[in-house]
PDB file of C-alpha atoms and ligand atoms in Angstrom:
ATOM      1  CA  MET A   1    -119.899 -31.288 -27.516  1.00 48.00           C
ATOM      2  CA  THR A   2    -123.465 -32.569 -28.285  1.00 48.00           C
ATOM      3  CA  THR A   3    -123.544 -36.290 -29.298  1.00 55.00           C
ATOM      4  CA  ASP A   4    -126.565 -35.549 -31.426  1.00 63.00           C
ATOM      5  CA  ASP A   5    -125.011 -35.203 -35.010  1.00 72.00           C
ATOM      6  CA  THR A   6    -128.445 -34.336 -36.448  1.00 84.00           C
ATOM      7  CA  ALA A   7    -128.813 -31.231 -34.579  1.00 90.00           C
ATOM      8  CA  GLN A   8    -129.231 -28.057 -36.414  1.00 95.00           C
ATOM      9  CA  PRO A   9    -126.789 -25.034 -35.930  1.00 95.00           C
ATOM     10  CA  TRP A  10    -129.594 -23.207 -33.964  1.00 96.00           C
ATOM     11  CA  GLN A  11    -129.698 -26.198 -31.659  1.00 96.00           C
ATOM     12  CA  TRP A  12    -126.020 -26.630 -31.007  1.00 96.00           C
ATOM     13  CA  ASP A  13    -124.993 -26.269 -27.349  1.00 96.00           C
ATOM     14  CA  GLU A  14    -122.267 -23.861 -26.222  1.00 96.00           C
ATOM     15  CA  PRO A  15    -119.760 -26.516 -26.339  1.00 95.00           C
ATOM     16  CA  THR A  16    -120.663 -27.296 -29.641  1.00 95.00           C
ATOM     17  CA  TRP A  17    -120.376 -23.920 -31.278  1.00 95.00           C
ATOM     18  CA  ARG A  18    -117.699 -23.141 -29.552  1.00 95.00           C
ATOM     19  CA  GLY A  19    -115.704 -25.924 -30.418  1.00 94.00           C
ATOM     20  CA  HIS A  20    -116.112 -25.394 -34.069  1.00 94.00           C
ATOM     21  CA  VAL A  21    -114.633 -22.002 -33.896  1.00 95.00           C
ATOM     22  CA  GLU A  22    -111.907 -22.918 -31.421  1.00 95.00           C
ATOM     23  CA  ARG A  23    -110.791 -26.006 -33.522  1.00 95.00           C
ATOM     24  CA  VAL A  24    -108.180 -23.820 -35.467  1.00 97.00           C
ATOM     25  CA  ARG A  25    -108.070 -20.131 -34.445  1.00 97.00           C
ATOM     26  CA  ALA A  26    -105.524 -16.872 -34.326  1.00 98.00           C
ATOM     27  CA  GLY A  27    -103.292 -16.697 -31.460  1.00 97.00           C
ATOM     28  CA  ARG A  28    -101.127 -13.845 -30.879  1.00 97.00           C
ATOM     29  CA  SER A  29    -100.066 -11.337 -33.347  1.00 98.00           C
ATOM     30  CA  LEU A  30     -96.472 -12.014 -34.530  1.00 98.00           C
ATOM     31  CA  LEU A  31     -96.139  -8.534 -35.832  1.00 98.00           C
ATOM     32  CA  PRO A  32     -92.826  -7.192 -34.537  1.00 97.00           C
ATOM     33  CA  ALA A  33     -92.850  -4.379 -32.334  1.00 96.00           C
ATOM     34  CA  ALA A  34     -93.026  -0.991 -34.069  1.00 95.00           C
ATOM     35  CA  GLY A  35     -89.721   0.551 -34.575  1.00 93.00           C
ATOM     36  CA  PRO A  36     -86.915   0.506 -37.190  1.00 93.00           C
ATOM     37  CA  ASP A  37     -86.374  -3.120 -36.584  1.00 94.00           C
ATOM     38  CA  ARG A  38     -89.491  -4.119 -36.950  1.00 98.00           C
ATOM     39  CA  TRP A  39     -88.447  -5.270 -40.575  1.00 98.00           C
ATOM     40  CA  PRO A  40     -84.984  -5.750 -41.853  1.00 98.00           C
ATOM     41  CA  GLY A  41     -83.232  -2.770 -43.162  1.00 96.00           C
ATOM     42  CA  GLY A  42     -85.640  -0.337 -41.590  1.00 96.00           C
ATOM     43  CA  ALA A  43     -88.317  -1.141 -44.244  1.00 98.00           C
ATOM     44  CA  ALA A  44     -91.805   0.257 -43.802  1.00 98.00           C
ATOM     45  CA  VAL A  45     -93.748  -2.617 -45.329  1.00 98.00           C
ATOM     46  CA  ALA A  46     -93.021  -6.439 -45.397  1.00 98.00           C
ATOM     47  CA  VAL A  47     -93.838  -7.687 -49.128  1.00 98.00           C
ATOM     48  CA  ALA A  48     -94.744 -11.310 -49.830  1.00 98.00           C
ATOM     49  CA  ILE A  49     -95.751 -12.392 -53.262  1.00 98.00           C
ATOM     50  CA  SER A  50     -96.526 -15.918 -53.943  1.00 98.00           C
ATOM     51  CA  PHE A  51     -97.539 -17.972 -57.063  1.00 98.00           C
ATOM     52  CA  ASP A  52     -99.473 -21.115 -56.658  1.00 98.00           C
ATOM     53  CA  SER A  53     -98.048 -23.059 -59.449  1.00 98.00           C
ATOM     54  CA  ASP A  54    -101.293 -25.061 -59.778  1.00 98.00           C
ATOM     55  CA  HIS A  55    -100.950 -25.701 -63.758  1.00 97.00           C
ATOM     56  CA  GLU A  56    -102.971 -28.914 -64.679  1.00 97.00           C
ATOM     57  CA  THR A  57    -103.433 -30.232 -61.008  1.00 98.00           C
ATOM     58  CA  PRO A  58    -106.836 -28.364 -60.598  1.00 96.00           C
ATOM     59  CA  SER A  59    -108.197 -29.940 -63.450  1.00 95.00           C
ATOM     60  CA  LEU A  60    -106.707 -33.421 -63.009  1.00 97.00           C
ATOM     61  CA  ARG A  61    -108.015 -33.395 -59.264  1.00 97.00           C
ATOM     62  CA  ASP A  62    -111.487 -33.331 -60.442  1.00 95.00           C
ATOM     63  CA  GLY A  63    -111.034 -36.012 -63.308  1.00 95.00           C
ATOM     64  CA  GLU A  64    -111.242 -33.366 -66.308  1.00 93.00           C
ATOM     65  CA  THR A  65    -108.587 -34.652 -68.289  1.00 95.00           C
ATOM     66  CA  SER A  66    -109.388 -33.418 -71.574  1.00 95.00           C
ATOM     67  CA  PRO A  67    -106.496 -32.178 -73.710  1.00 97.00           C
ATOM     68  CA  GLY A  68    -108.127 -28.793 -73.948  1.00 94.00           C
ATOM     69  CA  ARG A  69    -108.453 -28.524 -70.093  1.00 93.00           C
ATOM     70  CA  MET A  70    -104.816 -30.007 -69.677  1.00 96.00           C
ATOM     71  CA  ALA A  71    -103.395 -27.285 -72.246  1.00 96.00           C
ATOM     72  CA  GLN A  72    -105.162 -24.406 -70.286  1.00 93.00           C
ATOM     73  CA  GLY A  73    -102.796 -25.541 -67.540  1.00 95.00           C
ATOM     74  CA  GLU A  74     -99.769 -26.314 -69.450  1.00 97.00           C
ATOM     75  CA  TYR A  75     -99.747 -22.511 -70.394  1.00 98.00           C
ATOM     76  CA  GLY A  76     -99.001 -21.733 -66.797  1.00 98.00           C
ATOM     77  CA  ALA A  77     -95.775 -23.851 -66.881  1.00 98.00           C
ATOM     78  CA  ARG A  78     -94.698 -23.281 -70.615  1.00 98.00           C
ATOM     79  CA  ALA A  79     -95.668 -19.566 -71.328  1.00 98.00           C
ATOM     80  CA  ALA A  80     -96.344 -17.830 -67.995  1.00 98.00           C
ATOM     81  CA  VAL A  81     -93.578 -19.173 -65.752  1.00 98.00           C
ATOM     82  CA  PRO A  82     -90.486 -17.985 -67.917  1.00 98.00           C
ATOM     83  CA  ARG A  83     -92.130 -14.416 -68.176  1.00 98.00           C
ATOM     84  CA  ILE A  84     -92.949 -14.380 -64.066  1.00 98.00           C
ATOM     85  CA  LEU A  85     -89.241 -15.352 -63.336  1.00 98.00           C
ATOM     86  CA  GLU A  86     -88.045 -12.663 -65.921  1.00 98.00           C
ATOM     87  CA  LEU A  87     -90.410 -10.061 -64.305  1.00 98.00           C
ATOM     88  CA  LEU A  88     -89.278 -10.858 -60.915  1.00 98.00           C
ATOM     89  CA  HIS A  89     -85.808 -10.891 -61.603  1.00 98.00           C
ATOM     90  CA  ARG A  90     -86.006  -7.255 -63.326  1.00 98.00           C
ATOM     91  CA  HIS A  91     -87.593  -5.880 -60.212  1.00 98.00           C
ATOM     92  CA  GLU A  92     -85.075  -7.751 -57.906  1.00 97.00           C
ATOM     93  CA  ALA A  93     -88.013  -9.414 -56.113  1.00 98.00           C
ATOM     94  CA  PRO A  94     -87.838 -12.871 -54.368  1.00 98.00           C
ATOM     95  CA  ALA A  95     -91.133 -14.752 -54.209  1.00 98.00           C
ATOM     96  CA  SER A  96     -92.638 -18.150 -53.360  1.00 98.00           C
ATOM     97  CA  PHE A  97     -93.839 -21.035 -55.209  1.00 98.00           C
ATOM     98  CA  TYR A  98     -96.263 -23.089 -53.844  1.00 98.00           C
ATOM     99  CA  VAL A  99     -95.856 -26.218 -56.062  1.00 98.00           C
ATOM    100  CA  PRO A 100     -98.142 -29.476 -56.171  1.00 98.00           C
ATOM    101  CA  ALA A 101     -96.025 -32.605 -56.350  1.00 98.00           C
ATOM    102  CA  VAL A 102     -97.588 -33.810 -59.542  1.00 98.00           C
ATOM    103  CA  CYS A 103     -96.838 -30.748 -61.226  1.00 98.00           C
ATOM    104  CA  ALA A 104     -93.014 -31.102 -59.916  1.00 98.00           C
ATOM    105  CA  LEU A 105     -92.906 -34.698 -61.359  1.00 98.00           C
ATOM    106  CA  LEU A 106     -94.233 -33.482 -64.555  1.00 98.00           C
ATOM    107  CA  ARG A 107     -91.539 -31.083 -65.004  1.00 98.00           C
ATOM    108  CA  PRO A 108     -88.356 -31.902 -63.052  1.00 98.00           C
ATOM    109  CA  ASP A 109     -86.728 -28.675 -63.777  1.00 98.00           C
ATOM    110  CA  GLU A 110     -89.547 -26.141 -62.881  1.00 98.00           C
ATOM    111  CA  ALA A 111     -89.109 -26.168 -58.991  1.00 98.00           C
ATOM    112  CA  PRO A 112     -85.159 -26.529 -59.192  1.00 98.00           C
ATOM    113  CA  GLY A 113     -85.226 -23.316 -61.498  1.00 98.00           C
ATOM    114  CA  TYR A 114     -87.387 -21.547 -58.905  1.00 98.00           C
ATOM    115  CA  VAL A 115     -84.562 -21.997 -56.248  1.00 98.00           C
ATOM    116  CA  GLU A 116     -81.700 -21.455 -58.413  1.00 98.00           C
ATOM    117  CA  ARG A 117     -83.245 -17.855 -59.038  1.00 98.00           C
ATOM    118  CA  GLY A 118     -83.449 -17.196 -55.422  1.00 98.00           C
ATOM    119  CA  HIS A 119     -87.232 -18.174 -54.536  1.00 98.00           C
ATOM    120  CA  GLU A 120     -88.859 -20.239 -52.291  1.00 98.00           C
ATOM    121  CA  VAL A 121     -90.615 -23.604 -53.054  1.00 98.00           C
ATOM    122  CA  ALA A 122     -93.180 -25.157 -50.837  1.00 98.00           C
ATOM    123  CA  VAL A 123     -95.806 -27.409 -50.386  1.00 98.00           C
ATOM    124  CA  HIS A 124     -99.288 -27.263 -52.271  1.00 98.00           C
ATOM    125  CA  GLY A 125    -100.581 -30.668 -51.961  1.00 98.00           C
ATOM    126  CA  TRP A 126    -100.100 -33.694 -54.134  1.00 98.00           C
ATOM    127  CA  ILE A 127    -102.546 -33.252 -56.722  1.00 98.00           C
ATOM    128  CA  HIS A 128    -104.331 -30.373 -55.495  1.00 98.00           C
ATOM    129  CA  GLU A 129    -106.535 -32.788 -53.634  1.00 97.00           C
ATOM    130  CA  ARG A 130    -109.542 -31.813 -51.885  1.00 97.00           C
ATOM    131  CA  ASN A 131    -108.176 -32.250 -48.411  1.00 96.00           C
ATOM    132  CA  THR A 132    -111.854 -32.069 -46.744  1.00 96.00           C
ATOM    133  CA  GLN A 133    -112.842 -35.412 -48.264  1.00 96.00           C
ATOM    134  CA  LEU A 134    -109.783 -37.296 -46.945  1.00 97.00           C
ATOM    135  CA  GLY A 135    -109.057 -38.960 -43.541  1.00 97.00           C
ATOM    136  CA  HIS A 136    -105.885 -38.040 -41.606  1.00 98.00           C
ATOM    137  CA  ASP A 137    -103.906 -40.933 -42.858  1.00 98.00           C
ATOM    138  CA  ASP A 138    -104.313 -40.211 -46.551  1.00 98.00           C
ATOM    139  CA  GLU A 139    -103.855 -36.246 -46.098  1.00 98.00           C
ATOM    140  CA  LEU A 140    -100.579 -37.097 -43.961  1.00 98.00           C
ATOM    141  CA  ASP A 141     -99.441 -39.341 -46.612  1.00 98.00           C
ATOM    142  CA  LEU A 142    -100.050 -37.118 -49.848  1.00 98.00           C
ATOM    143  CA  LEU A 143     -98.306 -34.076 -47.950  1.00 98.00           C
ATOM    144  CA  GLY A 144     -95.324 -36.445 -46.645  1.00 98.00           C
ATOM    145  CA  ARG A 145     -94.916 -37.381 -50.274  1.00 98.00           C
ATOM    146  CA  ALA A 146     -95.197 -34.167 -51.663  1.00 98.00           C
ATOM    147  CA  VAL A 147     -92.587 -32.960 -49.276  1.00 98.00           C
ATOM    148  CA  ASP A 148     -90.181 -35.887 -50.018  1.00 98.00           C
ATOM    149  CA  VAL A 149     -90.804 -34.936 -54.073  1.00 98.00           C
ATOM    150  CA  LEU A 150     -89.927 -31.157 -53.355  1.00 98.00           C
ATOM    151  CA  THR A 151     -87.040 -32.201 -51.194  1.00 98.00           C
ATOM    152  CA  ALA A 152     -85.273 -34.376 -53.632  1.00 98.00           C
ATOM    153  CA  GLN A 153     -85.896 -32.043 -56.558  1.00 98.00           C
ATOM    154  CA  THR A 154     -84.284 -29.130 -55.150  1.00 98.00           C
ATOM    155  CA  GLY A 155     -82.202 -30.162 -52.211  1.00 98.00           C
ATOM    156  CA  VAL A 156     -84.018 -27.973 -49.858  1.00 96.00           C
ATOM    157  CA  ARG A 157     -86.825 -29.181 -47.351  1.00 98.00           C
ATOM    158  CA  PRO A 158     -89.792 -26.837 -47.728  1.00 98.00           C
ATOM    159  CA  THR A 159     -90.564 -24.838 -44.410  1.00 98.00           C
ATOM    160  CA  GLY A 160     -93.921 -24.084 -45.382  1.00 98.00           C
ATOM    161  CA  ILE A 161     -97.170 -25.051 -46.889  1.00 98.00           C
ATOM    162  CA  ARG A 162    -100.087 -23.665 -48.502  1.00 98.00           C
ATOM    163  CA  THR A 163    -102.998 -26.094 -48.564  1.00 98.00           C
ATOM    164  CA  PRO A 164    -104.828 -26.705 -51.986  1.00 96.00           C
ATOM    165  CA  SER A 165    -107.278 -24.093 -52.310  1.00 94.00           C
ATOM    166  CA  TRP A 166    -106.611 -22.969 -48.930  1.00 96.00           C
ATOM    167  CA  ASP A 167    -108.791 -25.734 -47.438  1.00 96.00           C
ATOM    168  CA  PHE A 168    -108.259 -27.086 -44.065  1.00 96.00           C
ATOM    169  CA  SER A 169    -109.872 -30.557 -42.908  1.00 96.00           C
ATOM    170  CA  ASP A 170    -110.237 -31.605 -39.411  1.00 94.00           C
ATOM    171  CA  SER A 171    -106.902 -33.149 -39.677  1.00 96.00           C
ATOM    172  CA  THR A 172    -104.791 -30.497 -41.588  1.00 98.00           C
ATOM    173  CA  LEU A 173    -103.474 -28.605 -38.583  1.00 98.00           C
ATOM    174  CA  ASP A 174    -102.511 -32.115 -36.909  1.00 97.00           C
ATOM    175  CA  VAL A 175    -100.711 -33.200 -40.157  1.00 98.00           C
ATOM    176  CA  VAL A 176     -98.983 -29.812 -40.582  1.00 98.00           C
ATOM    177  CA  ARG A 177     -97.719 -30.164 -37.094  1.00 98.00           C
ATOM    178  CA  GLU A 178     -96.776 -33.644 -37.711  1.00 98.00           C
ATOM    179  CA  LEU A 179     -94.707 -32.906 -40.596  1.00 98.00           C
ATOM    180  CA  GLY A 180     -92.774 -30.028 -38.852  1.00 98.00           C
ATOM    181  CA  PHE A 181     -93.778 -27.131 -40.976  1.00 98.00           C
ATOM    182  CA  ALA A 182     -92.755 -23.820 -40.077  1.00 98.00           C
ATOM    183  CA  TYR A 183     -95.530 -21.778 -41.410  1.00 98.00           C
ATOM    184  CA  ASP A 184     -98.839 -22.374 -42.871  1.00 98.00           C
ATOM    185  CA  SER A 185    -100.168 -19.707 -45.587  1.00 98.00           C
ATOM    186  CA  SER A 186    -103.892 -20.866 -46.104  1.00 98.00           C
ATOM    187  CA  LEU A 187    -106.031 -18.833 -43.584  1.00 98.00           C
ATOM    188  CA  MET A 188    -107.062 -15.185 -43.171  1.00 97.00           C
ATOM    189  CA  ALA A 189    -107.917 -14.124 -39.631  1.00 98.00           C
ATOM    190  CA  ASP A 190    -105.545 -10.970 -40.037  1.00 98.00           C
ATOM    191  CA  ASP A 191    -103.594  -8.710 -41.979  1.00 98.00           C
ATOM    192  CA  VAL A 192    -100.413  -9.666 -40.441  1.00 98.00           C
ATOM    193  CA  PRO A 193     -98.757 -13.033 -39.327  1.00 98.00           C
ATOM    194  CA  TYR A 194    -100.009 -14.873 -36.219  1.00 98.00           C
ATOM    195  CA  GLU A 195     -99.409 -17.811 -34.284  1.00 98.00           C
ATOM    196  CA  LEU A 196    -102.220 -20.693 -34.871  1.00 98.00           C
ATOM    197  CA  LEU A 197    -104.114 -22.294 -31.932  1.00 98.00           C
ATOM    198  CA  HIS A 198    -105.537 -25.644 -31.943  1.00 96.00           C
ATOM    199  CA  ARG A 199    -108.566 -25.972 -29.671  1.00 94.00           C
ATOM    200  CA  GLY A 200    -106.948 -23.593 -27.543  1.00 94.00           C
ATOM    201  CA  GLU A 201    -103.411 -24.760 -27.388  1.00 96.00           C
ATOM    202  CA  ARG A 202    -100.559 -22.885 -28.627  1.00 97.00           C
ATOM    203  CA  THR A 203     -98.993 -24.685 -31.714  1.00 97.00           C
ATOM    204  CA  GLY A 204     -95.864 -22.814 -32.716  1.00 98.00           C
ATOM    205  CA  VAL A 205     -96.749 -22.571 -36.141  1.00 98.00           C
ATOM    206  CA  VAL A 206     -96.449 -19.317 -37.925  1.00 98.00           C
ATOM    207  CA  GLU A 207     -99.599 -18.523 -40.047  1.00 98.00           C
ATOM    208  CA  ILE A 208     -99.186 -15.860 -42.968  1.00 98.00           C
ATOM    209  CA  PRO A 209    -102.618 -15.105 -43.796  1.00 98.00           C
ATOM    210  CA  VAL A 210    -104.093 -14.894 -47.218  1.00 98.00           C
ATOM    211  CA  GLU A 211    -106.965 -13.070 -48.768  1.00 98.00           C
ATOM    212  CA  TRP A 212    -109.393 -13.414 -51.861  1.00 97.00           C
ATOM    213  CA  ILE A 213    -109.053  -9.631 -52.368  1.00 97.00           C
ATOM    214  CA  ARG A 214    -105.233 -10.252 -52.863  1.00 98.00           C
ATOM    215  CA  ASP A 215    -105.593 -13.195 -55.244  1.00 97.00           C
ATOM    216  CA  ASP A 216    -106.076 -13.070 -59.034  1.00 97.00           C
ATOM    217  CA  ALA A 217    -108.230 -16.074 -59.247  1.00 95.00           C
ATOM    218  CA  PRO A 218    -111.542 -14.644 -58.011  1.00 93.00           C
ATOM    219  CA  TYR A 219    -111.231 -11.748 -60.635  1.00 95.00           C
ATOM    220  CA  LEU A 220    -109.871 -13.308 -63.499  1.00 94.00           C
ATOM    221  CA  MET A 221    -110.935 -17.114 -63.562  1.00 91.00           C
ATOM    222  CA  MET A 222    -112.835 -18.469 -66.779  1.00 84.00           C
ATOM    223  CA  ASP A 223    -114.847 -21.635 -66.725  1.00 81.00           C
ATOM    224  CA  ARG A 224    -116.524 -22.057 -69.889  1.00 79.00           C
ATOM    225  CA  PHE A 225    -119.625 -24.135 -68.485  1.00 81.00           C
ATOM    226  CA  GLY A 226    -119.702 -22.960 -65.074  1.00 80.00           C
ATOM    227  CA  GLY A 227    -120.649 -19.747 -63.923  1.00 82.00           C
ATOM    228  CA  LEU A 228    -117.135 -18.190 -63.843  1.00 84.00           C
ATOM    229  CA  ARG A 229    -116.311 -15.424 -66.110  1.00 87.00           C
ATOM    230  CA  PRO A 230    -113.366 -12.734 -65.532  1.00 88.00           C
ATOM    231  CA  TRP A 231    -115.276  -9.605 -64.449  1.00 85.00           C
ATOM    232  CA  MET A 232    -112.570  -7.163 -63.827  1.00 89.00           C
ATOM    233  CA  ALA A 233    -110.311  -5.383 -66.323  1.00 91.00           C
ATOM    234  CA  PRO A 234    -106.909  -6.095 -64.958  1.00 92.00           C
ATOM    235  CA  ARG A 235    -105.825  -2.562 -64.610  1.00 93.00           C
ATOM    236  CA  ASP A 236    -108.807  -1.899 -61.947  1.00 94.00           C
ATOM    237  CA  LEU A 237    -107.253  -4.686 -60.026  1.00 95.00           C
ATOM    238  CA  LEU A 238    -104.044  -3.138 -60.277  1.00 97.00           C
ATOM    239  CA  GLN A 239    -105.670  -0.169 -58.068  1.00 97.00           C
ATOM    240  CA  ILE A 240    -107.022  -2.645 -55.349  1.00 97.00           C
ATOM    241  CA  TRP A 241    -103.490  -4.187 -54.903  1.00 98.00           C
ATOM    242  CA  ILE A 242    -101.936  -0.494 -54.798  1.00 98.00           C
ATOM    243  CA  ASP A 243    -104.325   0.444 -52.051  1.00 98.00           C
ATOM    244  CA  GLU A 244    -103.946  -2.791 -50.028  1.00 98.00           C
ATOM    245  CA  HIS A 245    -100.325  -2.130 -50.366  1.00 98.00           C
ATOM    246  CA  ASP A 246    -100.198   1.435 -49.564  1.00 98.00           C
ATOM    247  CA  ALA A 247    -102.377   0.690 -46.369  1.00 98.00           C
ATOM    248  CA  ALA A 248    -100.191  -2.166 -45.047  1.00 98.00           C
ATOM    249  CA  ARG A 249     -97.284   0.087 -45.751  1.00 98.00           C
ATOM    250  CA  ALA A 250     -99.014   3.056 -43.767  1.00 98.00           C
ATOM    251  CA  ALA A 251     -99.438   0.648 -40.815  1.00 97.00           C
ATOM    252  CA  GLY A 252     -95.819  -0.894 -41.098  1.00 98.00           C
ATOM    253  CA  GLY A 253     -97.848  -4.234 -41.769  1.00 98.00           C
ATOM    254  CA  VAL A 254     -97.458  -6.823 -44.468  1.00 98.00           C
ATOM    255  CA  PHE A 255     -98.566  -6.961 -48.090  1.00 98.00           C
ATOM    256  CA  GLN A 256     -99.264 -10.633 -49.109  1.00 98.00           C
ATOM    257  CA  LEU A 257    -100.355 -11.585 -52.748  1.00 98.00           C
ATOM    258  CA  THR A 258    -101.406 -14.793 -54.421  1.00 98.00           C
ATOM    259  CA  LEU A 259    -101.257 -15.193 -57.940  1.00 98.00           C
ATOM    260  CA  HIS A 260    -101.526 -18.263 -60.322  1.00 98.00           C
ATOM    261  CA  PRO A 261     -99.075 -18.522 -63.386  1.00 98.00           C
ATOM    262  CA  HIS A 262    -101.853 -19.869 -65.545  1.00 97.00           C
ATOM    263  CA  ILE A 263    -104.066 -17.176 -64.526  1.00 96.00           C
ATOM    264  CA  ILE A 264    -101.932 -13.880 -64.242  1.00 97.00           C
ATOM    265  CA  GLY A 265     -99.222 -15.119 -66.661  1.00 97.00           C
ATOM    266  CA  HIS A 266    -101.270 -13.420 -69.796  1.00 97.00           C
ATOM    267  CA  PRO A 267     -99.517 -10.450 -71.268  1.00 97.00           C
ATOM    268  CA  SER A 268    -102.597  -7.916 -70.239  1.00 96.00           C
ATOM    269  CA  ARG A 269    -102.708  -9.324 -67.041  1.00 97.00           C
ATOM    270  CA  LEU A 270     -98.674  -9.704 -66.052  1.00 97.00           C
ATOM    271  CA  LEU A 271     -98.695  -5.765 -66.818  1.00 97.00           C
ATOM    272  CA  VAL A 272    -100.402  -5.368 -63.793  1.00 97.00           C
ATOM    273  CA  LEU A 273     -97.867  -7.301 -61.643  1.00 98.00           C
ATOM    274  CA  ASP A 274     -95.352  -5.142 -63.453  1.00 98.00           C
ATOM    275  CA  ARG A 275     -96.822  -1.806 -62.408  1.00 98.00           C
ATOM    276  CA  LEU A 276     -97.470  -3.243 -58.933  1.00 98.00           C
ATOM    277  CA  LEU A 277     -94.113  -3.954 -58.353  1.00 98.00           C
ATOM    278  CA  GLU A 278     -92.981  -0.902 -59.779  1.00 98.00           C
ATOM    279  CA  HIS A 279     -95.006   1.100 -57.511  1.00 98.00           C
ATOM    280  CA  ILE A 280     -93.715  -1.218 -54.588  1.00 98.00           C
ATOM    281  CA  ARG A 281     -90.006  -0.308 -55.512  1.00 97.00           C
ATOM    282  CA  SER A 282     -90.743   3.401 -55.939  1.00 97.00           C
ATOM    283  CA  THR A 283     -91.313   3.694 -52.583  1.00 95.00           C
ATOM    284  CA  ASP A 284     -87.783   2.486 -51.941  1.00 93.00           C
ATOM    285  CA  ASP A 285     -88.733   1.278 -48.351  1.00 96.00           C
ATOM    286  CA  ALA A 286     -90.326  -2.238 -48.950  1.00 98.00           C
ATOM    287  CA  TRP A 287     -88.772  -5.646 -47.619  1.00 98.00           C
ATOM    288  CA  ILE A 288     -89.681  -7.926 -50.645  1.00 98.00           C
ATOM    289  CA  THR A 289     -88.832 -11.488 -49.343  1.00 98.00           C
ATOM    290  CA  THR A 290     -90.479 -14.810 -49.427  1.00 98.00           C
ATOM    291  CA  HIS A 291     -92.863 -16.219 -47.085  1.00 98.00           C
ATOM    292  CA  ALA A 292     -90.365 -18.424 -45.632  1.00 98.00           C
ATOM    293  CA  ALA A 293     -88.308 -15.714 -44.640  1.00 98.00           C
ATOM    294  CA  LEU A 294     -91.145 -13.657 -43.385  1.00 98.00           C
ATOM    295  CA  ALA A 295     -92.079 -16.523 -41.162  1.00 98.00           C
ATOM    296  CA  GLU A 296     -88.643 -16.680 -39.834  1.00 98.00           C
ATOM    297  CA  HIS A 297     -88.430 -13.313 -39.200  1.00 98.00           C
ATOM    298  CA  VAL A 298     -91.403 -13.010 -37.060  1.00 98.00           C
ATOM    299  CA  ALA A 299     -90.670 -16.536 -35.301  1.00 97.00           C
ATOM    300  CA  PRO A 300     -89.387 -14.926 -32.324  1.00 96.00           C
ATOM    301  CA  GLY A 301     -92.743 -13.604 -31.051  1.00 95.00           C
ATOM    302  CA  LEU A 302     -93.672 -17.312 -30.724  1.00 96.00           C
ATOM    303  CA  ARG A 303     -91.475 -17.470 -27.785  1.00 92.00           C
ATOM    304  CA  ASP A 304     -92.734 -14.522 -26.032  1.00 77.00           C
TER     305      ASP A 304
HETATM  306 ZN1  LIG B   1    -103.663 -23.978 -55.866  1.00 68.71          ZN
END
């Protein structure tokens, strides 16, 4: 790699640009072989729905601590989560909840409540920190403490991580491996799970890919003094996600969705999730599962 840090990208030599691309990359696909055993019960599609229970933490992380901003996040825990849990119960849909440790400490009953209802709780940073601003030791310390908090509260050690804002620092994959996570769900190199490569080397870490298209935030976020405004009617969003699901089902693949209680949890929006699950359930051939169970199901592909 070039030692000249002031070089512009167009001046980089091949080892430099190749090195950037290959630092963290998609390895082998972990989609099980086609056939009735691809998904449990002969299901046509695996459906993995997730909630990033961020609540107040993105505002706290930015030092925006006014009661108004705190209340906007608190809505997620106070008003939205109970509705979401009722909806998931009604559709018999287990889901994954990614919980920043500070949220777990603010409301010690929240993470155990998810687990009691058959959902997964997994790591989502300490305070939704921007990991790209951290050195290796700080990132390891925060994520290690986050694992400890969730483990102590739920009695189950989380097997997965979704990095805050899906960001990866230069150290994130090292830290993920040092903490022994079975899977990450923050990157987007495919529609189906794959093995992460680290500088060309196999890691044994499963990636369950995400996508902005299958995330409520880019469509529905509101920032009064920023440029962010909800720009799509929730019912239009429903059609996008139905189309994404139907395509995944036709391919025998995975439909993965990322939602946020403080964003999706309003009545006009939760209706979208209700209709979507109605649609998925109407096919009668979906395996609705947690990210942890999906990672475990595809893990044998790591041994090939
Ligand atoms: Zn988040």
